Amino acid sequence: MKPSPPSKNRPSAEKPTGKIRLAILGTSNSVMRDGYVMSLSQKRGIQVVANASLGSSHAPMLAYRLPDLEAVDFDILILDLCVNEQRAIYRNLYDLALTTDVFTYFLDWCGRKRVTPVVLILPDQLCFGHPSSHPRANEVHDHYVRMCIKNHVPYFDGRRFVKALAKSRDTAPANLFKDIQHLTPETAQLLGKRLGNRIKGLMGKPTARWSIARSHSYQFVPVPQQDTVERKTSIATVRFARMGLNTNLTIACPPRCHVVAVALNMSQTNAALKIAGDHELTKRFDNAYYDPNRSMWLVIWSLISPVPTGIEGVRLSVTASSIASDQEDNDHSRLNILPPSDQEPVVEVSGIIVQTPSRWKLRSRMKHRVINLIGASR
């Protein structure tokens, strides 16, 4: 049964401050203390009311973070994911078809909540041939631009911004980065100011028109609460199942789903995880940031080969990482380097992200023409 469009008489949320209310879903670039969000939040007429960003994570993280924004009133949702997926693309460890599908889920969510999505497409140094050129350097950037144009979603082209800023300062674009994936604080804050100016131009424009289409949803399924360990940081508390070689864990899932990502504690994980449903996949989750003295580094990493759930759901077990071809790698593992043999294999899992069967949904499309927020309206 196809759903009906929302009532035109639905009351809009009041803005007691008179400001444009922003929420942010992004990468580590969106949580840097001296990054673009700092200058964006200082912009007159703009208020950042929520930041649900999650560093190092891929697109399925939206299924984990969007529920946190359900009860928050805001006008515009900024999405910043490009550089994380670009990092994985460099090692041929990511499928952009997943980004396309999750993006549709994201737009469906924005349409239902009646907020305007804005995509921030940040570059990395390799986009400018530094420290070396790469044949796939602009692949994710270009993919996001195409998705935004197709779906009439406003976007801010960070690559174009960096090129223009570098030209005005008579320097190489690569010099505006503090490392491969992060702009210098000064550059990031200038970007935030420009982004704030452009976002102001969106208000007052027609918001969306509605259509009906079939699409997937994504859902976070946590591990069972028993026998979990609680990890805390200054901003979050998360429960994890701590798994060793002799641990087996079953997670009950909705029927006819596919596991597409795993939420785990990167600082407490140095092994591979077997994910078994209707078939089995072994995924390396060891990484260069394993640090048993650090409480938590929560990430959500995708699977290149999704695993269909079985009758009982999904069964998880741990095995030592291997360079053999029977284990799918991840983009944070060290090339041709395995964890030391004297380290006990361990994985801390918070849950899994599943892709649910497609169904009829409301689809929101912008009424006005696509806006490239770095330049003129198109």
Short mmCIF file of C-alpha atoms in Angstrom, two decimals:
data_model
loop_
_atom_site.label_atom_id
_atom_site.label_comp_id
_atom_site.label_asym_id
_atom_site.label_seq_id
_atom_site.Cartn_x
_atom_site.Cartn_y
_atom_site.Cartn_z
CA MET A 1 0.00 0.00 0.00
CA LYS A 2 1.37 3.36 -1.02
CA PRO A 3 1.53 6.01 1.72
CA SER A 4 -0.30 9.31 1.37
CA PRO A 5 1.61 12.59 1.28
CA PRO A 6 1.67 14.52 4.55
CA SER A 7 -1.16 16.90 5.29
CA LYS A 8 -0.63 20.45 4.06
CA ASN A 9 -2.09 21.60 7.37
CA ARG A 10 0.72 20.05 9.41
CA PRO A 11 1.99 22.80 11.77
CA SER A 12 5.56 23.94 11.29
CA ALA A 13 7.99 24.09 14.23
CA GLU A 14 8.36 27.52 15.75
CA LYS A 15 11.74 29.26 15.72
CA PRO A 16 11.80 31.18 19.00
CA THR A 17 15.22 32.64 18.28
CA GLY A 18 14.41 33.71 14.73
CA LYS A 19 17.59 31.96 13.60
CA ILE A 20 18.16 29.27 10.99
CA ARG A 21 18.55 26.07 12.99
CA LEU A 22 21.17 23.64 11.70
CA ALA A 23 21.91 20.02 12.50
CA ILE A 24 25.10 18.35 11.30
CA LEU A 25 25.93 14.78 10.34
CA GLY A 26 29.53 14.41 9.30
CA THR A 27 33.08 13.21 9.57
CA SER A 28 35.89 14.23 11.92
CA ASN A 29 35.95 17.50 9.95
CA SER A 30 32.58 18.26 11.54
CA VAL A 31 33.73 17.70 15.12
CA MET A 32 37.06 19.54 15.07
CA ARG A 33 37.09 22.21 17.77
CA ASP A 34 38.64 24.75 15.41
CA GLY A 35 36.93 23.57 12.23
CA TYR A 36 34.17 24.84 9.96
CA VAL A 37 31.39 24.20 12.49
CA MET A 38 32.92 26.70 14.91
CA SER A 39 32.73 29.59 12.45
CA LEU A 40 29.38 28.40 11.12
CA SER A 41 27.90 28.48 14.63
CA GLN A 42 29.23 32.01 15.14
CA LYS A 43 27.49 33.27 12.03
CA ARG A 44 24.81 35.81 12.76
CA GLY A 45 21.34 34.40 12.15
CA ILE A 46 22.47 30.75 12.41
CA GLN A 47 22.21 28.37 15.34
CA VAL A 48 23.76 24.88 15.36
CA VAL A 49 21.29 22.94 17.50
CA ALA A 50 22.70 19.41 17.09
CA ASN A 51 25.88 17.72 15.88
CA ALA A 52 25.55 13.95 15.41
CA SER A 53 28.80 13.46 13.48
CA LEU A 54 30.87 10.29 13.78
CA GLY A 55 34.51 10.35 12.64
CA SER A 56 36.06 7.69 10.39
CA SER A 57 32.66 6.22 9.48
CA HIS A 58 30.96 5.39 6.18
CA ALA A 59 27.47 6.26 4.91
CA PRO A 60 25.57 3.58 6.91
CA MET A 61 26.35 5.60 10.05
CA LEU A 62 23.22 7.58 9.17
CA ALA A 63 21.08 4.69 10.38
CA TYR A 64 22.78 5.00 13.76
CA ARG A 65 22.74 8.78 14.08
CA LEU A 66 19.48 9.91 12.43
CA PRO A 67 17.31 8.53 15.28
CA ASP A 68 19.20 10.91 17.61
CA LEU A 69 17.81 13.81 15.58
CA GLU A 70 14.17 12.71 15.49
CA ALA A 71 13.17 14.81 18.50
CA VAL A 72 15.28 17.84 17.55
CA ASP A 73 13.67 20.81 15.80
CA PHE A 74 15.80 22.25 13.00
CA ASP A 75 15.51 23.65 9.48
CA ILE A 76 18.59 22.40 7.60
CA LEU A 77 20.64 19.21 7.90
CA ILE A 78 24.25 19.38 6.67
CA LEU A 79 25.71 16.07 5.46
CA ASP A 80 29.51 15.68 5.33
CA LEU A 81 30.69 12.14 4.44
CA CYS A 82 32.78 12.44 1.27
CA VAL A 83 36.33 12.19 2.67
CA ASN A 84 35.68 9.00 4.65
CA GLU A 85 34.37 7.17 1.62
CA GLN A 86 37.15 8.64 -0.52
CA ARG A 87 39.74 7.15 1.83
CA ALA A 88 38.20 3.69 1.37
CA ILE A 89 37.96 4.14 -2.41
CA TYR A 90 41.73 4.66 -2.61
CA ARG A 91 42.17 1.08 -1.39
CA ASN A 92 39.28 -0.29 -3.48
CA LEU A 93 37.45 -1.10 -0.24
CA TYR A 94 34.15 0.68 -0.78
CA ASP A 95 31.17 0.36 -3.11
CA LEU A 96 29.61 3.69 -4.10
CA ALA A 97 26.34 1.89 -4.83
CA LEU A 98 25.91 1.77 -1.05
CA THR A 99 26.34 5.55 -0.84
CA THR A 100 23.68 6.02 -3.52
CA ASP A 101 21.19 3.80 -1.69
CA VAL A 102 21.86 5.30 1.75
CA PHE A 103 21.56 8.79 0.24
CA THR A 104 18.03 7.93 -0.91
CA TYR A 105 17.22 6.78 2.63
CA PHE A 106 18.66 10.07 3.93
CA LEU A 107 16.47 12.12 1.57
CA ASP A 108 13.40 10.11 2.56
CA TRP A 109 14.13 10.89 6.21
CA CYS A 110 14.60 14.60 5.49
CA GLY A 111 11.37 14.68 3.52
CA ARG A 112 9.39 13.04 6.29
CA LYS A 113 10.82 15.45 8.85
CA ARG A 114 10.45 18.38 6.46
CA VAL A 115 13.98 19.66 6.74
CA THR A 116 16.22 20.84 3.91
CA PRO A 117 19.30 18.67 3.22
CA VAL A 118 22.56 20.38 2.30
CA VAL A 119 25.55 18.28 1.23
CA LEU A 120 29.03 19.54 2.12
CA ILE A 121 31.51 17.91 -0.28
CA LEU A 122 34.94 18.31 1.29
CA PRO A 123 38.12 17.45 -0.68
CA ASP A 124 41.34 15.83 0.47
CA GLN A 125 44.91 16.61 -0.56
CA LEU A 126 44.99 13.89 -3.20
CA CYS A 127 42.27 15.80 -5.06
CA PHE A 128 45.05 18.27 -5.85
CA GLY A 129 47.79 15.75 -6.61
CA HIS A 130 49.45 15.89 -3.18
CA PRO A 131 51.36 14.05 -1.85
CA SER A 132 50.88 12.12 -5.10
CA SER A 133 48.25 11.78 -7.78
CA HIS A 134 45.70 8.98 -7.67
CA PRO A 135 43.44 7.81 -10.53
CA ARG A 136 40.40 7.72 -8.20
CA ALA A 137 41.15 11.00 -6.39
CA ASN A 138 37.93 12.81 -7.35
CA GLU A 139 35.61 9.84 -7.71
CA VAL A 140 33.56 10.32 -4.54
CA HIS A 141 33.37 14.11 -5.00
CA ASP A 142 32.00 13.68 -8.50
CA HIS A 143 29.58 10.98 -7.34
CA TYR A 144 28.08 13.27 -4.68
CA VAL A 145 27.72 16.12 -7.18
CA ARG A 146 25.83 13.81 -9.55
CA MET A 147 23.55 12.60 -6.76
CA CYS A 148 22.79 16.15 -5.66
CA ILE A 149 21.99 17.28 -9.21
CA LYS A 150 19.79 14.25 -9.83
CA ASN A 151 17.85 14.79 -6.61
CA HIS A 152 17.82 18.62 -6.68
CA VAL A 153 19.70 18.87 -3.39
CA PRO A 154 21.77 21.98 -2.54
CA TYR A 155 25.47 21.26 -2.18
CA PHE A 156 28.62 23.18 -1.27
CA ASP A 157 31.63 22.24 -3.42
CA GLY A 158 34.60 22.28 -1.05
CA ARG A 159 37.05 21.39 -3.83
CA ARG A 160 36.06 24.46 -5.79
CA PHE A 161 36.27 26.61 -2.64
CA VAL A 162 39.82 25.41 -1.86
CA LYS A 163 40.97 25.99 -5.44
CA ALA A 164 39.61 29.53 -5.45
CA LEU A 165 41.09 30.34 -2.02
CA ALA A 166 44.50 28.97 -3.03
CA LYS A 167 44.46 31.04 -6.23
CA SER A 168 43.62 34.21 -4.31
CA ARG A 169 46.57 33.57 -1.99
CA ASP A 170 48.96 32.52 -4.76
CA THR A 171 49.65 29.15 -3.17
CA ALA A 172 49.07 25.50 -3.95
CA PRO A 173 45.71 24.07 -2.80
CA ALA A 174 47.54 21.30 -0.92
CA ASN A 175 49.07 23.95 1.35
CA LEU A 176 45.62 24.64 2.80
CA PHE A 177 45.52 21.20 4.46
CA LYS A 178 47.01 20.19 7.81
CA ASP A 179 46.98 16.51 6.74
CA ILE A 180 45.55 14.43 3.90
CA GLN A 181 41.92 14.59 5.03
CA HIS A 182 41.67 17.80 7.07
CA LEU A 183 41.88 21.46 6.13
CA THR A 184 43.94 23.84 8.24
CA PRO A 185 41.86 25.49 10.97
CA GLU A 186 42.00 28.85 9.19
CA THR A 187 40.84 27.36 5.88
CA ALA A 188 38.07 25.35 7.55
CA GLN A 189 36.76 28.40 9.36
CA LEU A 190 36.75 30.47 6.18
CA LEU A 191 34.80 27.67 4.53
CA GLY A 192 32.32 27.72 7.42
CA LYS A 193 31.76 31.46 6.98
CA ARG A 194 31.14 31.08 3.26
CA LEU A 195 28.85 28.10 3.85
CA GLY A 196 26.86 30.14 6.38
CA ASN A 197 26.36 32.93 3.87
CA ARG A 198 25.12 30.51 1.24
CA ILE A 199 22.80 28.68 3.63
CA LYS A 200 21.06 31.94 4.45
CA GLY A 201 20.11 32.20 0.80
CA LEU A 202 18.17 28.94 1.00
CA MET A 203 15.59 30.19 3.47
CA GLY A 204 12.37 31.47 2.00
CA LYS A 205 12.65 29.29 -1.10
CA PRO A 206 10.05 26.60 -1.86
CA THR A 207 10.99 23.52 0.15
CA ALA A 208 9.88 20.37 -1.60
CA ARG A 209 7.39 18.50 -3.71
CA TRP A 210 6.33 14.98 -2.88
CA SER A 211 6.33 11.77 -4.88
CA ILE A 212 6.01 8.07 -4.11
CA ALA A 213 8.80 5.58 -4.81
CA ARG A 214 10.18 2.27 -3.61
CA SER A 215 13.40 2.39 -1.62
CA HIS A 216 15.30 0.65 1.16
CA SER A 217 15.55 1.68 4.76
CA TYR A 218 18.50 1.19 7.09
CA GLN A 219 18.30 0.21 10.73
CA PHE A 220 20.76 -0.07 13.59
CA VAL A 221 20.36 -3.33 15.52
CA PRO A 222 22.25 -3.32 18.86
CA VAL A 223 23.88 -6.33 20.45
CA PRO A 224 21.90 -7.96 23.29
CA GLN A 225 22.33 -5.96 26.48
CA GLN A 226 23.45 -8.87 28.64
CA ASP A 227 27.19 -9.39 29.05
CA THR A 228 28.10 -6.01 27.57
CA VAL A 229 30.69 -3.50 28.72
CA GLU A 230 29.91 0.20 29.03
CA ARG A 231 32.38 2.62 27.49
CA LYS A 232 32.32 6.38 28.09
CA THR A 233 33.83 9.52 26.67
CA SER A 234 33.05 13.14 27.50
CA ILE A 235 30.27 13.17 24.89
CA ALA A 236 28.91 9.61 24.67
CA THR A 237 28.20 6.39 26.53
CA VAL A 238 27.96 3.20 24.45
CA ARG A 239 27.59 -0.48 25.33
CA PHE A 240 29.71 -3.08 23.52
CA ALA A 241 29.87 -6.83 23.44
CA ARG A 242 33.53 -7.68 24.06
CA MET A 243 34.30 -10.75 21.98
CA GLY A 244 37.34 -13.02 22.02
CA LEU A 245 38.24 -16.21 20.18
CA ASN A 246 35.82 -18.35 22.19
CA THR A 247 32.86 -15.94 21.99
CA ASN A 248 29.81 -16.46 19.81
CA LEU A 249 27.00 -13.94 19.61
CA THR A 250 23.62 -14.03 17.86
CA ILE A 251 21.82 -10.81 16.94
CA ALA A 252 18.14 -11.12 16.06
CA CYS A 253 17.30 -9.09 12.94
CA PRO A 254 14.19 -8.17 10.97
CA PRO A 255 13.49 -10.75 8.20
CA ARG A 256 14.88 -10.48 4.68
CA CYS A 257 17.58 -7.97 5.61
CA HIS A 258 21.24 -7.61 4.66
CA VAL A 259 24.03 -6.67 7.06
CA VAL A 260 25.87 -3.75 5.44
CA ALA A 261 27.99 -2.35 8.30
CA VAL A 262 29.23 -2.97 11.83
CA ALA A 263 29.44 -0.50 14.73
CA LEU A 264 32.55 -1.20 16.75
CA ASN A 265 35.07 0.25 19.17
CA MET A 266 38.14 0.88 17.03
CA SER A 267 40.42 1.44 20.01
CA GLN A 268 39.53 -1.97 21.46
CA THR A 269 39.47 -4.05 18.26
CA ASN A 270 42.45 -5.88 16.71
CA ALA A 271 40.95 -8.92 14.98
CA ALA A 272 38.58 -10.12 12.27
CA LEU A 273 34.88 -10.77 12.71
CA LYS A 274 32.95 -13.64 11.15
CA ILE A 275 29.45 -12.54 10.19
CA ALA A 276 27.20 -15.50 9.38
CA GLY A 277 23.65 -15.38 8.09
CA ASP A 278 22.50 -17.15 4.92
CA HIS A 279 26.18 -17.08 4.03
CA GLU A 280 29.35 -16.10 5.88
CA LEU A 281 31.81 -13.24 5.54
CA THR A 282 35.01 -12.68 7.51
CA LYS A 283 35.88 -9.00 7.77
CA ARG A 284 39.15 -7.60 9.12
CA PHE A 285 38.53 -4.90 11.70
CA ASP A 286 42.07 -4.56 13.05
CA ASN A 287 43.32 -1.03 12.56
CA ALA A 288 46.21 1.35 13.08
CA TYR A 289 44.48 3.05 16.02
CA TYR A 290 44.08 0.07 18.33
CA ASP A 291 44.89 1.30 21.84
CA PRO A 292 43.70 -0.78 24.81
CA ASN A 293 44.37 2.22 27.09
CA ARG A 294 41.81 4.34 25.23
CA SER A 295 38.23 3.75 26.32
CA MET A 296 36.36 4.27 23.07
CA TRP A 297 36.64 5.27 19.43
CA LEU A 298 33.25 4.45 17.96
CA VAL A 299 33.10 3.89 14.20
CA ILE A 300 30.69 2.36 11.70
CA TRP A 301 32.46 0.57 8.86
CA SER A 302 30.71 -0.90 5.85
CA LEU A 303 30.99 -4.34 4.28
CA ILE A 304 31.84 -4.54 0.60
CA SER A 305 29.85 -7.80 0.43
CA PRO A 306 26.60 -7.48 2.45
CA VAL A 307 25.52 -10.59 4.35
CA PRO A 308 21.87 -11.72 4.10
CA THR A 309 20.39 -12.50 7.49
CA GLY A 310 19.39 -16.04 8.36
CA ILE A 311 16.34 -17.43 10.14
CA GLU A 312 17.90 -16.79 13.55
CA GLY A 313 19.41 -13.46 12.53
CA VAL A 314 23.19 -13.03 12.39
CA ARG A 315 25.87 -15.00 14.24
CA LEU A 316 29.13 -13.24 15.12
CA SER A 317 32.44 -14.81 16.10
CA VAL A 318 36.06 -13.67 16.27
CA THR A 319 39.13 -14.94 14.45
CA ALA A 320 42.68 -13.67 14.07
CA SER A 321 43.23 -11.29 11.17
CA SER A 322 44.89 -12.68 8.06
CA ILE A 323 46.26 -11.22 4.85
CA ALA A 324 44.75 -14.20 3.02
CA SER A 325 42.16 -13.44 0.36
CA ASP A 326 39.37 -15.11 2.35
CA GLN A 327 39.14 -12.05 4.64
CA GLU A 328 37.67 -8.77 3.46
CA ASP A 329 39.95 -5.88 4.43
CA ASN A 330 39.05 -2.45 5.86
CA ASP A 331 40.47 0.95 4.93
CA HIS A 332 42.05 1.53 8.37
CA SER A 333 44.05 -1.68 8.52
CA ARG A 334 47.80 -1.41 7.94
CA LEU A 335 48.93 -2.62 4.54
CA ASN A 336 50.52 -6.07 4.75
CA ILE A 337 50.87 -5.73 8.53
CA LEU A 338 49.01 -7.94 11.00
CA PRO A 339 48.50 -7.38 14.74
CA PRO A 340 51.36 -8.83 16.83
CA SER A 341 50.95 -12.55 17.48
CA ASP A 342 51.17 -12.00 21.24
CA GLN A 343 48.06 -9.75 21.20
CA GLU A 344 44.90 -11.57 22.16
CA PRO A 345 42.37 -11.21 19.29
CA VAL A 346 39.44 -9.11 20.46
CA VAL A 347 36.53 -7.23 18.87
CA GLU A 348 34.14 -4.87 20.65
CA VAL A 349 30.82 -4.66 18.79
CA SER A 350 27.97 -2.29 19.57
CA GLY A 351 25.66 -3.53 16.83
CA ILE A 352 25.10 -3.92 13.11
CA ILE A 353 23.49 -1.84 10.37
CA VAL A 354 20.98 -3.73 8.23
CA GLN A 355 19.40 -2.80 4.93
CA THR A 356 15.71 -3.65 5.11
CA PRO A 357 13.56 -4.72 2.12
CA SER A 358 12.42 -1.94 -0.17
CA ARG A 359 8.93 -0.54 0.26
CA TRP A 360 6.83 2.38 -0.90
CA LYS A 361 7.90 5.65 0.68
CA LEU A 362 7.35 9.35 0.41
CA ARG A 363 10.06 11.02 -1.61
CA SER A 364 10.89 14.70 -1.19
CA ARG A 365 12.43 16.64 -4.06
CA MET A 366 13.41 20.30 -4.01
CA LYS A 367 11.03 22.54 -5.94
CA HIS A 368 13.64 25.13 -6.83
CA ARG A 369 16.50 24.35 -9.20
CA VAL A 370 19.69 22.75 -7.93
CA ILE A 371 21.89 25.20 -6.06
CA ASN A 372 25.64 24.83 -6.05
CA LEU A 373 26.18 26.82 -2.89
CA ILE A 374 29.76 27.77 -3.78
CA GLY A 375 28.52 29.62 -6.85
CA ALA A 376 25.39 30.93 -8.44
CA SER A 377 22.04 29.15 -8.44
CA ARG A 378 21.72 26.71 -11.27
#
